[in-house]
Coordinates of C-alpha atoms and ligand atoms in Angstrom, one line a residue:
Chain Q
M1 CA -0.1 -0.1 0.0
T2 CA 2.8 2.4 1.0
G3 CA 4.8 1.1 -2.2
D4 CA 2.5 3.1 -4.5
L5 CA 2.7 6.4 -2.5
P6 CA 5.3 8.5 -4.3
S7 CA 5.6 10.2 -0.9
A8 CA 7.8 12.8 0.3
P9 CA 11.7 12.0 0.0
P10 CA 12.6 9.4 2.9
R11 CA 13.3 11.4 6.1
R12 CA 16.4 10.7 8.4
I13 CA 15.6 11.5 12.3
P14 CA 17.6 14.6 12.8
A15 CA 20.0 14.6 15.5
G16 CA 18.1 17.3 17.5
R17 CA 15.0 15.1 17.7
L18 CA 17.0 12.2 18.8
A19 CA 18.5 13.8 21.7
V20 CA 15.2 15.2 22.8
Y21 CA 13.9 11.6 22.5
A22 CA 16.9 10.4 24.6
I23 CA 16.3 13.1 27.1
V24 CA 12.7 12.3 27.7
G25 CA 13.2 8.6 27.7
S26 CA 15.6 8.9 30.6
I27 CA 13.5 11.2 32.4
G28 CA 10.6 8.6 31.8
L29 CA 12.9 5.8 33.2
A30 CA 13.9 8.1 36.3
L31 CA 10.5 8.5 37.4
M32 CA 9.4 5.1 36.7
F33 CA 12.2 3.9 39.2
A34 CA 12.3 7.0 41.2
P35 CA 11.5 5.6 44.6
F36 CA 14.4 3.0 44.0
L37 CA 16.8 5.3 42.6
F38 CA 16.2 8.1 45.0
P39 CA 14.8 6.7 48.2
D40 CA 14.8 9.8 50.3
L41 CA 11.6 11.7 51.1
R42 CA 12.3 14.8 49.6
A43 CA 13.1 13.4 46.4
Q44 CA 10.0 11.4 46.2
E45 CA 7.9 14.6 46.7
V46 CA 9.7 15.9 43.8
A47 CA 9.3 12.9 41.6
A48 CA 5.4 12.9 42.4
R49 CA 4.9 16.7 41.7
I50 CA 6.8 16.4 38.5
C51 CA 4.7 13.2 37.2
V52 CA 1.5 15.4 38.1
F53 CA 2.8 18.7 36.5
I54 CA 3.7 17.0 33.2
V55 CA 0.3 16.1 33.1
L56 CA -0.8 19.6 33.9
V57 CA 1.4 21.6 31.8
A58 CA 1.0 19.1 28.8
S59 CA -2.9 19.8 29.1
Y60 CA -2.0 23.5 29.1
D61 CA 0.2 23.0 26.1
L62 CA -2.7 21.5 24.2
L63 CA -4.4 25.1 24.5
I64 CA -1.6 27.5 24.6
G65 CA 0.9 25.6 22.4
Y66 CA -1.0 23.6 20.0
T67 CA -4.2 25.6 19.3
G68 CA -3.3 29.2 20.5
I69 CA -5.6 29.6 23.2
V70 CA -4.6 31.8 25.9
S71 CA -6.1 30.8 29.4
F72 CA -5.5 31.9 32.9
A73 CA -7.9 29.4 34.2
H74 CA -5.8 26.2 34.1
T75 CA -5.0 26.0 37.8
M76 CA -8.6 26.8 38.6
F77 CA -9.7 23.6 36.8
F78 CA -6.5 21.8 38.6
G79 CA -8.1 23.2 41.7
L80 CA -11.5 21.9 41.2
G81 CA -10.4 18.3 41.1
A82 CA -7.9 18.7 44.1
Y83 CA -10.7 20.3 45.9
G84 CA -13.4 18.1 44.9
T85 CA -11.2 15.0 46.2
A86 CA -10.1 16.9 49.3
T87 CA -13.6 17.8 50.4
A88 CA -15.1 14.3 49.8
L89 CA -12.1 12.4 51.7
K90 CA -12.8 14.8 54.6
A91 CA -16.5 14.0 54.6
M92 CA -16.5 10.7 53.7
G93 CA -13.3 9.4 55.4
P94 CA -10.6 7.8 53.6
G95 CA -11.7 5.5 50.9
F96 CA -11.5 5.0 47.2
D97 CA -15.2 5.6 46.9
A98 CA -14.5 9.2 48.0
I99 CA -11.9 9.8 45.6
L100 CA -14.2 8.4 42.8
I101 CA -17.1 10.7 44.0
G102 CA -15.3 13.6 45.2
G103 CA -12.7 13.5 42.1
G104 CA -15.7 13.0 39.7
A105 CA -17.6 15.8 40.9
G106 CA -14.6 18.0 40.7
V107 CA -13.9 16.9 37.1
V108 CA -17.5 17.4 36.1
A109 CA -17.6 20.8 37.6
A110 CA -14.4 21.4 35.5
L111 CA -16.0 20.2 32.4
V112 CA -19.3 22.4 32.9
L113 CA -17.5 25.5 33.6
A114 CA -15.0 24.9 30.8
A115 CA -17.9 24.4 28.4
L116 CA -19.9 27.7 29.7
I117 CA -16.5 29.6 29.3
G118 CA -15.8 28.2 25.9
L119 CA -19.3 28.7 24.3
L120 CA -19.9 32.1 25.9
S121 CA -16.6 33.6 25.1
L122 CA -14.3 31.6 22.6
R123 CA -16.0 33.4 19.5
V124 CA -14.8 36.7 20.6
K125 CA -11.0 38.1 20.9
A126 CA -8.4 36.1 22.0
I127 CA -7.5 39.0 24.6
F128 CA -11.1 39.1 25.7
F129 CA -11.1 35.2 26.4
A130 CA -8.1 35.5 28.3
M131 CA -9.7 38.4 30.5
V132 CA -12.6 36.1 30.9
T133 CA -10.7 33.2 32.1
L134 CA -8.5 35.5 34.4
A135 CA -11.8 36.6 35.9
A136 CA -13.2 33.2 36.4
A137 CA -9.7 32.0 38.0
S138 CA -9.9 35.2 40.7
V139 CA -13.5 34.6 41.4
M140 CA -12.8 30.6 42.3
L141 CA -9.7 31.9 44.4
V142 CA -11.9 34.2 46.3
L143 CA -14.5 31.6 46.7
A144 CA -12.0 29.1 48.3
S145 CA -10.9 31.5 50.7
Q146 CA -14.2 32.5 51.5
L147 CA -16.0 29.3 51.8
S148 CA -13.5 28.4 54.6
D149 CA -16.0 25.9 56.4
L150 CA -16.0 23.8 53.0
T151 CA -12.4 24.5 51.8
G152 CA -10.4 25.5 54.9
G153 CA -9.8 28.8 53.4
E154 CA -6.3 30.1 53.2
D155 CA -4.9 27.2 55.6
G156 CA -6.4 24.9 53.1
M157 CA -7.3 21.1 54.6
T158 CA -5.5 17.9 55.6
Y159 CA -7.2 14.6 55.4
E160 CA -6.5 10.7 55.5
V161 CA -6.2 9.1 51.9
P162 CA -7.1 5.4 51.4
R163 CA -4.9 3.1 53.9
L164 CA -3.2 1.6 50.7
F165 CA -1.7 4.8 50.4
S166 CA -0.6 5.4 53.9
A167 CA 3.0 5.5 54.9
A168 CA 2.1 3.2 57.9
T169 CA 0.9 0.2 55.6
K170 CA 3.2 -2.2 55.0
L171 CA 3.2 -3.7 51.7
L172 CA 5.8 -6.1 51.9
T173 CA 7.5 -7.3 54.9
D174 CA 10.6 -9.2 55.9
A175 CA 11.3 -12.1 58.3
D176 CA 10.9 -9.9 61.4
G177 CA 7.5 -8.4 60.0
K178 CA 9.1 -5.0 59.4
T179 CA 8.5 -3.1 56.2
L180 CA 10.7 -4.9 53.6
R181 CA 13.4 -2.6 52.0
L182 CA 14.3 -3.0 48.4
F183 CA 17.1 -1.2 47.2
G184 CA 16.8 1.2 50.0
A185 CA 13.0 1.8 48.9
A186 CA 10.6 1.1 51.7
M187 CA 7.7 -1.0 50.5
N188 CA 5.2 0.9 52.3
G189 CA 2.0 2.5 51.3
K190 CA 4.0 5.6 50.2
I191 CA 5.4 3.6 47.2
A192 CA 1.6 2.3 46.3
A193 CA 0.7 6.1 46.3
Y194 CA 3.6 7.0 44.2
Y195 CA 3.0 4.4 41.5
F196 CA -0.7 5.3 41.5
V197 CA 0.3 9.0 40.8
F198 CA 3.1 7.7 38.1
F199 CA 0.9 5.2 36.1
S200 CA -2.1 7.4 36.4
S201 CA 0.0 10.4 34.9
L202 CA 1.5 8.2 32.5
V203 CA -2.1 6.9 31.1
L204 CA -3.0 10.9 30.8
F205 CA 0.1 11.7 29.0
V206 CA -0.1 9.0 26.6
L207 CA -3.5 9.9 25.9
M208 CA -2.7 13.5 25.1
L209 CA 0.1 12.1 22.7
R210 CA -2.5 10.2 21.0
I211 CA -4.7 13.5 20.7
V212 CA -2.0 15.7 19.3
G213 CA -1.0 12.8 16.7
S214 CA -4.8 12.4 15.6
P215 CA -6.8 14.2 13.0
L216 CA -8.0 16.4 15.6
G217 CA -4.4 17.6 16.6
T218 CA -3.7 18.5 12.9
V219 CA -6.9 20.5 13.4
L220 CA -5.8 22.3 16.5
M221 CA -2.6 23.3 15.0
A222 CA -4.2 24.3 11.9
I223 CA -6.7 26.7 13.9
R224 CA -3.4 28.0 15.8
E225 CA -1.6 28.6 12.3
N226 CA -4.6 30.2 10.4
E227 CA -8.0 30.2 12.2
M228 CA -9.6 31.9 9.0
R229 CA -8.5 29.4 6.5
A230 CA -9.3 26.6 9.0
E231 CA -12.8 27.8 8.9
A232 CA -12.8 28.3 5.4
I233 CA -12.0 24.6 4.6
G234 CA -14.9 23.5 6.6
Y235 CA -13.8 23.4 10.5
R236 CA -16.2 25.1 12.8
V237 CA -13.4 26.8 14.8
V238 CA -15.3 27.8 17.8
A239 CA -16.5 24.1 18.3
Y240 CA -12.9 22.7 18.2
R241 CA -11.7 25.4 20.5
T242 CA -14.4 24.7 22.7
A243 CA -13.9 21.0 22.9
I244 CA -10.2 21.3 23.3
F245 CA -10.8 23.7 26.2
C246 CA -13.0 20.9 27.7
I247 CA -10.8 18.2 27.3
A248 CA -7.7 20.3 28.7
A249 CA -9.8 21.3 31.7
V250 CA -10.8 17.7 32.3
I251 CA -7.4 16.4 32.2
A252 CA -6.1 19.3 34.5
A253 CA -8.8 18.2 37.0
L254 CA -7.5 15.0 36.9
A255 CA -4.3 16.0 37.6
G256 CA -5.7 17.9 40.7
V257 CA -7.1 14.6 41.7
L258 CA -3.8 12.8 41.6
R259 CA -2.3 16.0 43.5
A260 CA -4.8 15.8 46.2
V261 CA -4.3 12.0 46.7
W262 CA -0.6 12.2 46.8
L263 CA -0.3 15.4 49.2
K264 CA -3.0 14.6 51.7
Y265 CA -3.5 18.3 51.9
V266 CA -5.1 20.9 49.5
G267 CA -4.6 24.6 49.9
P268 CA -4.6 27.7 47.4
D269 CA -0.9 27.7 47.4
V270 CA -0.7 24.1 46.1
A271 CA -3.6 23.8 43.8
L272 CA -5.2 27.1 42.9
S273 CA -2.8 30.0 43.2
F274 CA -1.8 32.3 40.3
A275 CA 1.7 31.6 41.3
I276 CA 1.2 28.1 40.0
M277 CA -0.4 29.5 36.8
I278 CA 2.6 31.4 36.4
D279 CA 4.9 28.1 36.9
L280 CA 2.7 26.4 34.3
L281 CA 3.6 29.4 31.8
L282 CA 7.3 29.3 32.6
M283 CA 7.6 25.5 32.0
V284 CA 5.5 25.4 28.9
V285 CA 8.0 28.2 27.5
I286 CA 11.2 26.5 28.8
G287 CA 10.2 23.1 27.5
G288 CA 9.0 24.5 24.2
M289 CA 5.2 25.5 23.3
G290 CA 3.5 23.0 21.0
T291 CA 5.4 19.9 21.9
M292 CA 4.3 17.3 24.1
V293 CA 7.8 16.4 25.2
G294 CA 8.6 19.9 25.8
A295 CA 6.3 19.8 28.6
V296 CA 8.4 17.0 30.2
I297 CA 11.5 18.8 30.0
G298 CA 10.2 22.2 31.2
V299 CA 8.7 20.7 34.3
V300 CA 11.8 18.7 35.2
V301 CA 13.9 21.6 34.6
M302 CA 12.0 24.0 36.5
S303 CA 11.2 21.6 39.5
L304 CA 14.9 20.6 39.9
A305 CA 15.7 24.3 40.0
Q306 CA 13.1 25.2 42.3
F307 CA 13.7 22.2 44.7
Y308 CA 17.4 21.9 44.5
L309 CA 19.0 25.3 43.4
K310 CA 19.4 26.4 47.2
D311 CA 21.1 23.3 48.0
L312 CA 23.4 23.8 45.1
M313 CA 24.2 27.3 46.1
E314 CA 24.8 26.4 49.9
V315 CA 27.5 23.8 48.5
G316 CA 28.8 26.6 46.3
A317 CA 28.9 29.2 49.1
A318 CA 30.7 26.8 51.4
A319 CA 33.3 25.8 48.7
T320 CA 34.0 29.4 48.0
A321 CA 33.9 30.6 51.4
D322 CA 37.6 31.9 51.5
L323 CA 37.2 33.6 48.0
P324 CA 35.7 37.5 47.9
L325 CA 32.3 38.2 46.7
L326 CA 31.5 34.7 45.5
P327 CA 30.1 33.3 48.5
D328 CA 28.1 36.4 49.1
L329 CA 26.5 35.9 45.5
L330 CA 26.1 32.1 46.3
N331 CA 24.2 32.9 49.4
P332 CA 21.0 30.4 49.4
D333 CA 19.0 33.7 49.9
R334 CA 19.6 34.7 46.7
W335 CA 18.3 31.7 45.0
L336 CA 15.5 33.6 43.2
L337 CA 18.0 35.9 41.4
W338 CA 20.0 32.8 40.2
L339 CA 16.7 31.2 39.0
G340 CA 15.7 34.3 37.1
L341 CA 19.1 34.2 35.6
L342 CA 18.7 30.6 34.4
F343 CA 15.3 31.7 33.0
I344 CA 17.0 34.2 30.9
L345 CA 19.7 32.3 29.7
L346 CA 17.3 29.2 28.7
V347 CA 15.0 31.7 26.8
Y348 CA 18.2 33.2 25.2
F349 CA 20.0 30.1 24.1
F350 CA 16.6 28.2 23.2
P351 CA 14.2 30.5 22.1
A352 CA 11.7 28.0 20.9
G353 CA 11.9 26.1 24.3
I354 CA 14.5 23.5 25.0
A355 CA 12.7 20.6 23.1
G356 CA 11.4 23.3 20.4
T357 CA 14.8 24.4 19.7
L358 CA 16.6 21.1 19.9
M359 CA 14.1 19.6 17.3
G360 CA 14.4 22.2 15.2
K361 CA 18.2 21.8 14.8
G362 CA 19.2 19.7 12.0
T363 CA 15.8 19.7 10.2
R364 CA 16.8 22.9 8.3
K365 CA 19.8 22.1 6.0
Chain N
M1 CA -30.9 24.7 -19.0
S2 CA -29.9 23.6 -15.4
T3 CA -30.8 25.5 -12.5
P4 CA -28.2 28.0 -11.2
S5 CA -25.6 26.5 -8.6
L6 CA -25.0 29.7 -7.1
R7 CA -27.0 32.8 -7.1
T8 CA -26.5 36.2 -5.4
E9 CA -29.5 38.6 -5.0
R10 CA -28.7 42.3 -4.6
L11 CA -25.7 41.5 -2.6
T12 CA -24.3 44.8 -1.0
I13 CA -21.8 45.4 1.6
R14 CA -20.9 48.9 3.1
F15 CA -17.8 49.7 5.0
G16 CA -18.6 52.9 6.7
G17 CA -19.9 55.2 4.0
H18 CA -18.0 53.2 1.4
V19 CA -20.0 50.7 -0.8
A20 CA -17.8 48.1 -1.9
V21 CA -20.3 45.8 -3.6
H22 CA -23.4 47.3 -4.7
G23 CA -26.5 45.3 -5.4
V24 CA -25.1 42.7 -7.4
T25 CA -27.5 40.1 -8.5
C26 CA -26.1 37.1 -10.7
A27 CA -26.6 33.3 -11.2
F28 CA -24.2 30.8 -12.4
R29 CA -24.7 27.2 -13.8
P30 CA -22.7 24.2 -13.2
G31 CA -20.4 23.5 -16.0
E32 CA -19.9 26.9 -16.7
L33 CA -16.6 29.0 -16.3
T34 CA -17.2 32.8 -15.3
A35 CA -14.5 35.1 -15.6
I36 CA -15.0 38.0 -13.1
V37 CA -13.1 41.0 -14.3
G38 CA -12.6 44.8 -13.4
P39 CA -10.0 47.1 -12.3
N40 CA -8.3 47.1 -8.9
G41 CA -10.7 47.9 -6.1
A42 CA -13.5 47.0 -8.4
G43 CA -15.1 44.6 -5.6
K44 CA -14.1 41.2 -6.9
T45 CA -12.4 40.0 -3.9
T46 CA -15.0 41.4 -1.5
W47 CA -18.0 39.9 -3.5
F48 CA -15.8 36.5 -3.0
N49 CA -15.8 37.0 0.9
L50 CA -19.6 37.6 0.9
V51 CA -20.1 34.4 -1.1
S52 CA -17.7 32.2 0.9
G53 CA -18.9 33.8 4.2
Q54 CA -15.9 35.6 5.4
L55 CA -17.9 39.0 5.3
T56 CA -21.6 39.3 6.2
P57 CA -23.6 41.5 3.8
T58 CA -25.5 44.7 4.7
E59 CA -28.1 43.5 2.2
G60 CA -29.2 40.9 -0.1
R61 CA -29.0 37.2 -0.2
I62 CA -26.8 34.3 -1.3
F63 CA -28.3 31.0 -2.9
L64 CA -26.5 27.4 -3.2
G65 CA -29.1 25.9 -5.2
E66 CA -32.3 26.1 -3.8
R67 CA -30.8 26.7 -0.3
D68 CA -30.1 30.3 1.1
I69 CA -26.8 30.2 2.8
T70 CA -26.7 34.0 3.5
G71 CA -26.6 33.2 7.4
L72 CA -24.2 30.0 7.2
S73 CA -20.7 30.4 8.8
P74 CA -17.8 29.9 6.3
S75 CA -17.1 26.3 7.5
A76 CA -20.7 25.4 7.0
R77 CA -20.9 26.9 3.2
A78 CA -17.4 25.0 2.5
L79 CA -19.1 21.8 3.5
A80 CA -22.3 22.8 1.7
G81 CA -19.9 23.0 -1.6
V82 CA -18.5 26.5 -1.7
G83 CA -14.8 26.3 -2.1
R84 CA -12.4 29.3 -2.1
A85 CA -8.8 29.9 -3.1
F86 CA -7.5 33.2 -1.6
Q87 CA -5.7 36.2 -3.7
L88 CA -3.3 36.8 -0.9
T89 CA -1.7 33.3 0.0
N90 CA -3.6 32.1 3.0
L91 CA -2.1 28.7 4.2
F92 CA -1.1 26.8 7.6
P93 CA 2.8 28.2 7.3
R94 CA 4.3 25.7 9.8
L95 CA 2.5 22.4 8.6
T96 CA 3.8 20.5 5.8
V97 CA 2.4 20.8 2.3
L98 CA 1.0 17.2 2.9
E99 CA -0.8 18.3 6.2
N100 CA -2.0 21.4 4.7
V101 CA -3.8 19.3 2.0
R102 CA -4.6 16.5 4.4
L103 CA -6.4 19.1 6.4
A104 CA -9.0 19.8 3.7
V105 CA -9.6 16.3 2.6
Q106 CA -10.1 15.5 6.4
A107 CA -12.7 18.4 6.7
R108 CA -14.8 17.1 3.6
R109 CA -14.8 13.5 5.1
R110 CA -16.0 15.0 8.5
A111 CA -13.1 13.4 10.2
G112 CA -11.5 16.4 12.1
G113 CA -13.4 15.3 15.3
R114 CA -11.4 11.9 15.7
L115 CA -9.1 12.3 18.5
L116 CA -8.0 8.8 19.5
S117 CA -6.8 7.4 15.9
R118 CA -3.6 8.1 14.6
A119 CA -3.5 10.6 11.6
A120 CA -0.4 9.1 10.2
A121 CA -2.2 5.7 10.1
D122 CA -5.2 7.0 8.0
R123 CA -3.6 5.8 4.8
D124 CA -6.8 6.6 2.7
T125 CA -6.8 10.2 3.6
I126 CA -3.1 10.6 3.3
A127 CA -3.3 8.8 -0.1
E128 CA -6.1 10.9 -1.2
A129 CA -4.1 14.2 -0.2
M130 CA -1.3 13.0 -1.9
R131 CA -3.0 12.9 -5.2
Y132 CA -4.0 16.6 -4.9
V133 CA -0.3 17.2 -4.0
E134 CA 1.0 15.3 -7.1
R135 CA -1.6 17.1 -9.4
T136 CA -0.7 20.3 -8.4
R137 CA 3.0 19.3 -8.9
L138 CA 4.3 19.6 -5.3
A139 CA 5.3 16.1 -4.7
A140 CA 8.8 17.1 -4.2
V141 CA 8.1 19.3 -1.5
A142 CA 5.2 17.3 0.2
G143 CA 7.2 17.1 3.5
L144 CA 8.5 20.9 3.8
P145 CA 6.5 23.6 5.9
A146 CA 4.3 25.6 3.7
A147 CA 6.1 28.7 4.8
A148 CA 9.5 27.2 3.5
L149 CA 8.0 27.3 0.0
P150 CA 8.7 29.6 -2.9
H151 CA 6.2 31.9 -3.8
G152 CA 4.9 30.1 -6.9
D153 CA 4.5 26.6 -5.0
Q154 CA 2.7 28.7 -2.3
R155 CA 0.2 29.5 -4.9
K156 CA -0.1 26.0 -6.1
L157 CA -0.7 24.8 -2.5
E158 CA -3.4 27.3 -2.3
V159 CA -4.8 25.7 -5.4
A160 CA -4.4 22.1 -3.9
L161 CA -6.3 23.2 -0.7
L162 CA -9.3 24.3 -3.1
L163 CA -9.3 21.2 -5.1
A164 CA -9.1 19.1 -1.9
M165 CA -12.3 20.5 -0.8
E166 CA -14.0 18.9 -3.8
P167 CA -16.3 21.7 -3.8
Q168 CA -19.4 22.3 -6.3
V169 CA -18.4 25.8 -6.7
F170 CA -15.0 26.4 -7.3
M171 CA -13.8 30.1 -6.6
F172 CA -10.4 31.2 -7.8
D173 CA -8.9 34.7 -6.9
E174 CA -6.2 35.7 -9.1
P175 CA -4.8 32.2 -9.0
T176 CA -1.6 32.9 -11.0
A177 CA -0.8 36.3 -9.6
G178 CA 2.6 36.7 -8.8
M179 CA 3.7 33.3 -10.4
S180 CA 6.4 32.9 -13.1
V181 CA 5.5 32.7 -16.7
D182 CA 6.5 28.9 -16.7
E183 CA 4.4 27.9 -13.6
A184 CA 0.9 29.9 -14.6
P185 CA 0.4 27.3 -17.1
A186 CA 0.2 24.3 -14.9
I187 CA -2.5 26.0 -12.8
L188 CA -4.7 27.2 -15.8
E189 CA -4.3 23.6 -17.1
L190 CA -5.7 22.5 -13.8
I191 CA -8.6 24.9 -14.2
A192 CA -9.2 23.7 -17.6
E193 CA -9.4 20.2 -16.3
I194 CA -12.2 20.9 -13.6
R195 CA -14.0 22.9 -16.4
E196 CA -13.6 19.6 -18.8
D197 CA -15.9 18.0 -16.3
R198 CA -18.9 20.3 -17.2
S199 CA -20.4 19.7 -13.8
K200 CA -18.8 22.2 -11.6
T201 CA -19.2 26.1 -11.3
I202 CA -16.0 27.8 -11.7
L203 CA -15.6 31.6 -10.8
L204 CA -12.5 33.0 -11.9
V205 CA -10.9 36.4 -11.3
E206 CA -8.0 37.0 -13.4
H207 CA -6.7 40.2 -15.0
K208 CA -4.7 38.7 -18.1
M209 CA -7.3 38.8 -20.8
D210 CA -5.7 36.3 -22.9
V211 CA -6.3 33.7 -20.0
V212 CA -9.9 34.9 -20.0
R213 CA -10.2 34.6 -23.5
A214 CA -8.8 30.9 -23.5
L215 CA -10.9 29.7 -20.6
A216 CA -14.1 31.7 -20.2
D217 CA -17.5 30.6 -21.2
R218 CA -18.7 34.1 -19.7
I219 CA -17.4 37.2 -18.4
V220 CA -19.0 39.3 -15.3
V221 CA -17.5 42.9 -15.0
L222 CA -17.4 44.4 -11.8
H223 CA -16.8 48.2 -11.5
N224 CA -16.9 50.3 -8.4
G225 CA -18.9 47.5 -6.7
E226 CA -21.4 47.3 -9.5
L227 CA -22.2 44.6 -12.0
V228 CA -21.7 46.5 -15.2
A229 CA -21.7 43.7 -18.0
D230 CA -22.4 40.3 -18.2
G231 CA -22.5 38.0 -21.2
R232 CA -20.3 35.7 -23.8
P233 CA -16.8 36.9 -24.0
G234 CA -16.9 38.4 -27.4
A235 CA -19.7 40.5 -26.8
V236 CA -18.7 41.7 -23.5
M237 CA -15.4 42.6 -24.7
A238 CA -16.9 44.7 -27.3
L239 CA -18.9 46.8 -25.1
P240 CA -17.9 50.4 -24.9
I241 CA -17.9 50.6 -21.1
V242 CA -15.9 47.5 -20.7
R243 CA -13.2 49.2 -23.5
E244 CA -13.4 52.3 -21.3
I245 CA -12.5 50.4 -18.0
Y246 CA -10.3 48.1 -19.5
L247 CA -8.3 50.3 -22.1
G248 CA -8.4 53.4 -19.8
V249 CA -10.2 55.2 -22.6
G250 CA -11.8 57.8 -20.6
A251 CA -10.7 56.3 -17.4
E252 CA -11.2 59.6 -15.3
K253 CA -14.6 59.9 -16.5
A254 CA -15.4 56.3 -15.6
A255 CA -14.1 56.9 -12.1
Ligands
LIG401 N1 -12.7 45.1 5.3 C1 -12.6 46.2 4.4 N2 -12.8 47.3 5.0 C2 -12.9 48.7 4.5 N3 -12.8 48.4 3.1 C3 -12.6 47.4 2.3 C4 -12.5 46.2 3.0 N4 -12.4 45.4 2.2 C5 -12.4 45.9 0.9 N5 -12.4 47.0 1.3 C6 -12.8 48.1 0.0 O1 -13.8 47.6 -0.9 C7 -13.2 47.9 -2.3 C8 -13.1 46.7 -3.2 O2 -12.0 46.1 -2.8 P1 -11.5 44.5 -3.3 O3 -12.8 43.7 -3.4 O4 -10.5 44.0 -2.6 O5 -11.3 44.7 -4.9 P2 -10.6 43.7 -5.9 O6 -10.6 42.4 -5.5 O7 -11.6 44.0 -7.2 O8 -9.3 44.4 -6.3 C9 -11.6 48.7 -2.1 O9 -12.0 50.0 -2.0 C10 -11.2 48.1 -0.8 O10 -10.5 49.2 -0.2
LIG402 MG1 -8.9 41.2 -5.4

């Protein structure tokens, strides 16, 4: 069948693309075996956050990178999933039924809200749409802090998760009846929770890869490239925009469910704030807009910098203690300065994001 | 005499005080190639925009067959059979030539909503898109982004998108503008091929009079937004008003 297609000249996979796939493959493996490779508690927190944020950032990229929709409501949908799960776990007690009901309610709320916002305002100018999402997200933030009986207000709320995911649960025991350790990783409920987060994230990420590679994915890019022509060849642009806005909202809400199950805590600062929205934007830009693999790279780079830059600077300051000026510059209190510098350098050297720029290399001869 | 496939009735659009298209009533039959001529700014592109739905008329109606399509969105008109190529190249720049054409095939097959099948695995759609790529002599650049093509190839791709829509009404807006002398005949041949079929309605905005003479069954002349002449090429070309507009005889008076 392919034989009689005098198709485009055979294409080699360019080196940049190979490099990106190698990086993303390594990240995937590292996350897959994270509990064994990095058994300390902090590293587990980082790994779980990376998994959830890959889903969140990739779903945001479906909007901003693939379709060209600028929305500031993405953490709102994330928050709906997280708060839904948290309130149900708190009210119904720790059980999978609570996750299912609360998470389900959060996802449905996200879907309904996305459909409303989409149908009411995706036909107007992009800037107006962005403003509507900003307004919706602000209202949600105010609601979360006002309805403190339900949401715990600014302090958020803590709750129990199903026993399977509790650190006290022994999944495997050794001869003495203690929690078994494999390669330094304790076989307790925390590892079950991690793999729940990891595999759920993986499924959602693969789903998004399917979407961007589907006929719909090409239509989304066509809308980004030339909305007027997409409409002129027969695509109802408003319908497609609304559909992908809803899909992205549902996926963000599901990421929120995972976040809530992992953290056993939900509050504005971890699930709803505009600080998260800015993180998402930075991660998308650093990774490369309009590339699913870019989301993976952006999240990993940002998260590692956010969690470990301070440590690194501490080491640096100690090592240079005898030198003039340097220890002062490397003082961990100045970590935000260095983070900013890192961003500027990344954007300068990778104008299309790390994945976008690397993949562009070698395609042009 | 078959019923008209496309008809506009007193079609008018005003931009502020300026009337760009003024009360144009006109009908087109299947199998007929009509050249639409008139000086720059006559309202030809604007009339096209009204028919394909990019602009909404101030007054007047548009019919496709018996159906009033005046209130339809551009996408609904495209799916109903009104196809349009643009005067200014209007592509998906960062998508490949094949992807550009596949989008048009996919839209016609109502397959754009499929979100879990792999686009690359739909050999049928790709093979069909590839046929249009070949017909427009773009096979060698099928894998390149549209933005990377030279101007002439972009014009061909513009036509390939229209062909891939398989419309009932083909609207070409200066398809060979800016093309080199050796590239233009390929496009004109394609248009002639569609005409051979004698089942489609073809509207062609074209400035070159030799092209018009060679292809047109009929000529419609627009001037200052109004339809000023309509008929067989020989007869229309002989009209004093057309000679005035076209040969610049008394051009000042006409404007
Ligand atoms: N969107 C618009 N707003 C204001 N004026 C317009 C617009 N579109 C076209 N016009 C005016 O309408 C007239 C007809 O333009 P056009 O249809 O492009 O002419 P043609 O294609 O025959 O050269 C011109 O005077 C042009 O300036
Ligand atoms: Mg024009």
